[in-house]
Coordinates of C-alpha atoms in Angstrom, one line a residue:
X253 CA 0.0 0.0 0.0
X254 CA 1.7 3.3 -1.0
X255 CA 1.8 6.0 1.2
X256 CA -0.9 8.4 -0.2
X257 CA -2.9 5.4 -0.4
X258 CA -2.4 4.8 3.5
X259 CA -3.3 8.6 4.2
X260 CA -6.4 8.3 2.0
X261 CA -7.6 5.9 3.6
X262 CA -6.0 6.0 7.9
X263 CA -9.8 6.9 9.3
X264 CA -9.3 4.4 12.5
X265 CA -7.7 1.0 13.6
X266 CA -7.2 -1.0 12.1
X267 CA -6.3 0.2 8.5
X268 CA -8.1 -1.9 6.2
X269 CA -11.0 -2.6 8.2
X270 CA -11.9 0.1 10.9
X271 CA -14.1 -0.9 13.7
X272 CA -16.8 2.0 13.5
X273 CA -17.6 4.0 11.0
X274 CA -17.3 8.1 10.9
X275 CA -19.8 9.8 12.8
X276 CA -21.9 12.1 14.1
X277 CA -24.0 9.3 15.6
X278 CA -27.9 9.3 15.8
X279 CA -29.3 7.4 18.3
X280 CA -33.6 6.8 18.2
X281 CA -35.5 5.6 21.3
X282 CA -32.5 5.7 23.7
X283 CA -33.8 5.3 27.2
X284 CA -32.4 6.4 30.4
X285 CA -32.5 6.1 34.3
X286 CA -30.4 8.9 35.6
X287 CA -29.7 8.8 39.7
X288 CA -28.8 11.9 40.9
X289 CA -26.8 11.3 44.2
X290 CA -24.7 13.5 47.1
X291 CA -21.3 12.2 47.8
X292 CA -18.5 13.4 49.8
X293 CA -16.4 16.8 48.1
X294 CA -13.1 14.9 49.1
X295 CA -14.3 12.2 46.8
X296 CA -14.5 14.4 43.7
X297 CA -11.6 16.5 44.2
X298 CA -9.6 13.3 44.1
X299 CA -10.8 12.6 40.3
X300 CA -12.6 15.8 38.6
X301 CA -9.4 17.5 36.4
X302 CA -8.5 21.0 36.8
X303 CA -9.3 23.6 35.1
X304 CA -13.1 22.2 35.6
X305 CA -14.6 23.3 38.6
X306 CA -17.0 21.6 41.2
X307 CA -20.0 23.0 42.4
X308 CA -21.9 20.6 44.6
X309 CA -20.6 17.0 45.4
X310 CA -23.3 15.7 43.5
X311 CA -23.2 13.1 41.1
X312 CA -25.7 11.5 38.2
X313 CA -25.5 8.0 38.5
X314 CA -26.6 6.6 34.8
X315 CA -27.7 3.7 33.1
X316 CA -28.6 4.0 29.0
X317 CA -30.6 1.2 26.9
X318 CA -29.3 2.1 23.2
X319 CA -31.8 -0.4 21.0
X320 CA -30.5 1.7 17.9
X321 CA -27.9 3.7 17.4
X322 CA -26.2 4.7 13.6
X323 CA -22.8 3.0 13.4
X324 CA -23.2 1.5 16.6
X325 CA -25.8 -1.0 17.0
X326 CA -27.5 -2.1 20.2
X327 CA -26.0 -2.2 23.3
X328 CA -26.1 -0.7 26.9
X329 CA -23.9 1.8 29.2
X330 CA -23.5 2.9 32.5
X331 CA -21.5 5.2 34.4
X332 CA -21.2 8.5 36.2
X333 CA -21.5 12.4 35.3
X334 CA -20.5 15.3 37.4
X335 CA -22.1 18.5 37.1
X336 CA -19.1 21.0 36.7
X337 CA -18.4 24.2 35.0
X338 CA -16.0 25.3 32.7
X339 CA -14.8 28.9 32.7
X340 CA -18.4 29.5 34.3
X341 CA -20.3 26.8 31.4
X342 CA -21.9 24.6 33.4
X343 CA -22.2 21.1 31.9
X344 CA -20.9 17.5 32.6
X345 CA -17.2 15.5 33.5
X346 CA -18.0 11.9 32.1
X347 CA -16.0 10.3 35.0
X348 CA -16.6 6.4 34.3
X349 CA -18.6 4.1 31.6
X350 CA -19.1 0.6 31.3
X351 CA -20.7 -0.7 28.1
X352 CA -21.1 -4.7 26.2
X353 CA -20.3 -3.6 22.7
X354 CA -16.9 -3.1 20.9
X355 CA -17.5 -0.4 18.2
X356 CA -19.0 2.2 20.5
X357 CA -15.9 1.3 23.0
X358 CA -13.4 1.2 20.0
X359 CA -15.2 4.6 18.8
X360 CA -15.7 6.2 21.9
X361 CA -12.1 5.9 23.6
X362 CA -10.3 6.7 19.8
X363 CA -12.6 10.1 18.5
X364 CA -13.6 11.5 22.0
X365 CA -11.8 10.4 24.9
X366 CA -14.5 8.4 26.2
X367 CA -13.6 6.6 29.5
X368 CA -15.4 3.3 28.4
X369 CA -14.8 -0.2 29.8
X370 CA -16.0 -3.3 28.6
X371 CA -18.5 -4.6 31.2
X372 CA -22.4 -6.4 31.2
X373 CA -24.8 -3.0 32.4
X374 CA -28.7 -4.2 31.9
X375 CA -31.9 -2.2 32.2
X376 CA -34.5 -4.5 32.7
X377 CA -38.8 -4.0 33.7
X378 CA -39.4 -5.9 36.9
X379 CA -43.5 -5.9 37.7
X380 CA -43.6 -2.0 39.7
X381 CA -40.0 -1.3 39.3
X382 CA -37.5 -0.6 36.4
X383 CA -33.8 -1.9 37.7
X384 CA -30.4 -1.3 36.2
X385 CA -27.5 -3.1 37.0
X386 CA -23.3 -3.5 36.3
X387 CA -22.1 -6.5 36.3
X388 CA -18.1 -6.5 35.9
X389 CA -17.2 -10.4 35.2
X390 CA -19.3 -12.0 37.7
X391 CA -19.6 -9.2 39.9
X392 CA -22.4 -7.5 40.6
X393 CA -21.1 -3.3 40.9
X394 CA -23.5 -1.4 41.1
X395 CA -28.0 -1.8 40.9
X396 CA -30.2 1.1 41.2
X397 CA -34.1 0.7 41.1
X398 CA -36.8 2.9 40.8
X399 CA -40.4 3.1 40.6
X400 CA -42.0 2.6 37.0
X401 CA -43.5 6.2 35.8
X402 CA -44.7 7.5 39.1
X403 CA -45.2 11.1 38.1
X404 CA -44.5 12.8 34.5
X405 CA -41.6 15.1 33.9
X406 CA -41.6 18.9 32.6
X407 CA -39.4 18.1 29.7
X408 CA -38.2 22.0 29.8
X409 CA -35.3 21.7 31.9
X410 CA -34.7 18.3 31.1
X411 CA -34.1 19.3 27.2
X412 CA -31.5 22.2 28.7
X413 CA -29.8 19.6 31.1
X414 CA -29.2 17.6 27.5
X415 CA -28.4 20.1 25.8
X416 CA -25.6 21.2 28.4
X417 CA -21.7 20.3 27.3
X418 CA -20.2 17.0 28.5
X419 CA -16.2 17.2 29.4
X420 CA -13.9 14.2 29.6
X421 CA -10.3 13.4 29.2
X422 CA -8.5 12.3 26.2
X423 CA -5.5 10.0 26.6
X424 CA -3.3 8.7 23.9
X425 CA 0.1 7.2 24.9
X426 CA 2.6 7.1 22.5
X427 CA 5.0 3.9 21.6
X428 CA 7.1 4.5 24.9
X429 CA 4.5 4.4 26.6
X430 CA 4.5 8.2 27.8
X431 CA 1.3 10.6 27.1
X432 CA 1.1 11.5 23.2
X433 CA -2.0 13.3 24.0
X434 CA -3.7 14.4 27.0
X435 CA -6.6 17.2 26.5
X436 CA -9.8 18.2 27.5
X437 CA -12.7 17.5 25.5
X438 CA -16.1 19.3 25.2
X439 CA -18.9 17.8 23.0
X440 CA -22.4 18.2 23.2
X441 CA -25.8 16.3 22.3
X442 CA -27.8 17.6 19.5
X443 CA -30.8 17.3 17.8
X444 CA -32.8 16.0 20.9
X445 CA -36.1 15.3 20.9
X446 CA -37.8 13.9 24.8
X447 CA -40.3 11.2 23.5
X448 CA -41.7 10.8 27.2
X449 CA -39.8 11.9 30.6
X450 CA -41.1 10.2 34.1
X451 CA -39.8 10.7 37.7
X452 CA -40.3 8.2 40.9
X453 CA -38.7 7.1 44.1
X454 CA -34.9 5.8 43.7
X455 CA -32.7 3.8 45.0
X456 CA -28.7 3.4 44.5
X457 CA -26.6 0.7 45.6
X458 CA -22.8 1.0 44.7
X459 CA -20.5 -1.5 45.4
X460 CA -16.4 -1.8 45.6
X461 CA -14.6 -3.9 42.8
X462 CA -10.7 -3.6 41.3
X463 CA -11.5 -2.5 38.1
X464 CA -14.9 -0.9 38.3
X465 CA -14.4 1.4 41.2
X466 CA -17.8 3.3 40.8
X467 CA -17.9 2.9 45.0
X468 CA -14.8 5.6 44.8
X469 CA -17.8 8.4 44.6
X470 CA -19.9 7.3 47.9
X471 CA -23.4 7.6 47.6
X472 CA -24.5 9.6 51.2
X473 CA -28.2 10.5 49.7
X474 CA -30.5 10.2 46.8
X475 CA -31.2 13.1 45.8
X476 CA -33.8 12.8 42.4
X477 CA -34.3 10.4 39.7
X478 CA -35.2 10.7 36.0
X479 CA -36.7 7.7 33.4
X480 CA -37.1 8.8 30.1
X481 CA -36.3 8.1 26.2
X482 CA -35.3 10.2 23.4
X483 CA -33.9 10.7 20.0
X484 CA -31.0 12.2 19.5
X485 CA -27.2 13.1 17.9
X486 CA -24.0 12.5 19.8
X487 CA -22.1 15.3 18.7
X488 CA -18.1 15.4 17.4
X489 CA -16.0 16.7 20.1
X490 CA -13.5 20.1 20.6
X491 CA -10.6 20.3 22.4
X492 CA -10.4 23.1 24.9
X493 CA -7.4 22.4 27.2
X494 CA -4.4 20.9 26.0
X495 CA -2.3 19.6 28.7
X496 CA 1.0 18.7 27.3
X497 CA 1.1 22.2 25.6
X498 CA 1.6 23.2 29.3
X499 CA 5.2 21.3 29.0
X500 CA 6.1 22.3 26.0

């Protein structure tokens, strides 16, 4: 393969036969439980990156069902958001996800940054109550339940929540082994339209493991709880802090 050939064609790994295609990526009927929970400000000082700022130790414990999804198929995620702000933006550091599908794990770590780990999340009906667990091998992480569609949502602030921009960490290590890149990301959702938006009585249960260390952000109280579905984009991302440029 000559070399124009290989520039041509270098979107992602590997070469001849990437493991997602480009995006943006539109996602129809995605349906979430979101868990907002208080944990300790120690807690989140240890893992939210400067220059992002915390407001209140609060955290959104989520779990996603993604029956269709552009590029990447069907599969589910779970993992945890903190409300931050950014130069005074306020918006969301994705801390954690855990997810059963390689292309959106492939995608997600290579274009955005995405913290994503291979794991078995599940959102599943049971009688009165919709439940979402993690599973990490054999071991149960993390369940949070709530009460099925106890009292309807105004979708108003919801929408702006979503349409708030998300903020994670982009590593890349080069062939030694040292950071190749190391930024800060912003993207956002777009495109969103709430289908139906419920909230009910929660419960979150978050327990310690090696590798999945959701635990490491305490949950001290429940604070509110959100069920709903939606359509909508997952946006291409921005870089707004480059930490290596700091060294240079």
């Amino acid at each position: 393969m000559k070399v124009e050939d290989i520039l041509k064609h270098a979107y992602a790994m590997p070469l001849t036969n990437p493991s997602y295609p480009p995006g943006p990526y539109r996602f129809f009927d995605r349906e979430y439980i979101i868990i907002t929970y208080r944990t300790s400000r120690e807690a989140l000082e240890a893992v939210v990156p400067a220059p992002l700022e915390i407001d209140e130790p609060l955290v959104k414990y989520e779990f996603i069902r993604m029956p269709d999804s552009t590029g990447f198929g069907d599969y589910t995620e779970t993992g945890q958001v903190i409300p931050v702000t950014y130069r005074g933006q306020k918006g969301g550091y994705v801390h954690s996800m855990y997810l059963d599908d390689d292309a959106p794990i492939t995608g997600g770590r290579e274009i955005w940054g995405f913290p994503k780990k291979l794991a078995s999340p599940k959102i599943v009906n049971e009688g009165e109550v919709i439940v979402g667990t993690l599973h990490y091998g054999s071991v149960l992480c993390a369940t949070g339940t709530m009460g099925y569609k106890h009292k309807p949502v105004d979708q108003g602030p919801l929408l702006s929540a979503l349409s708030e921009p998300n903020f994670l960490i982009k590593i890349v290590p080069h062939v030694d082994a040292t950071p190749r890149i190391c930024e800060l990301v912003r993207y956002y959702l777009t495109d969103i339209t709430i289908k139906e938006a419920w909230t009910s009585p929660a419960a979150l249960d978050l327990r310690p493991h090696v590798m999945a260390d959701v635990a490491r952000l305490p949950v001290l109280e429940v604070v509110s709880a959100v069920h709903f579905t939606a359509d909508l984009t997952l946006g291409l991302g921005e870089v707004v802090h480059d930490y290596l440029a700091e060294r240079r």
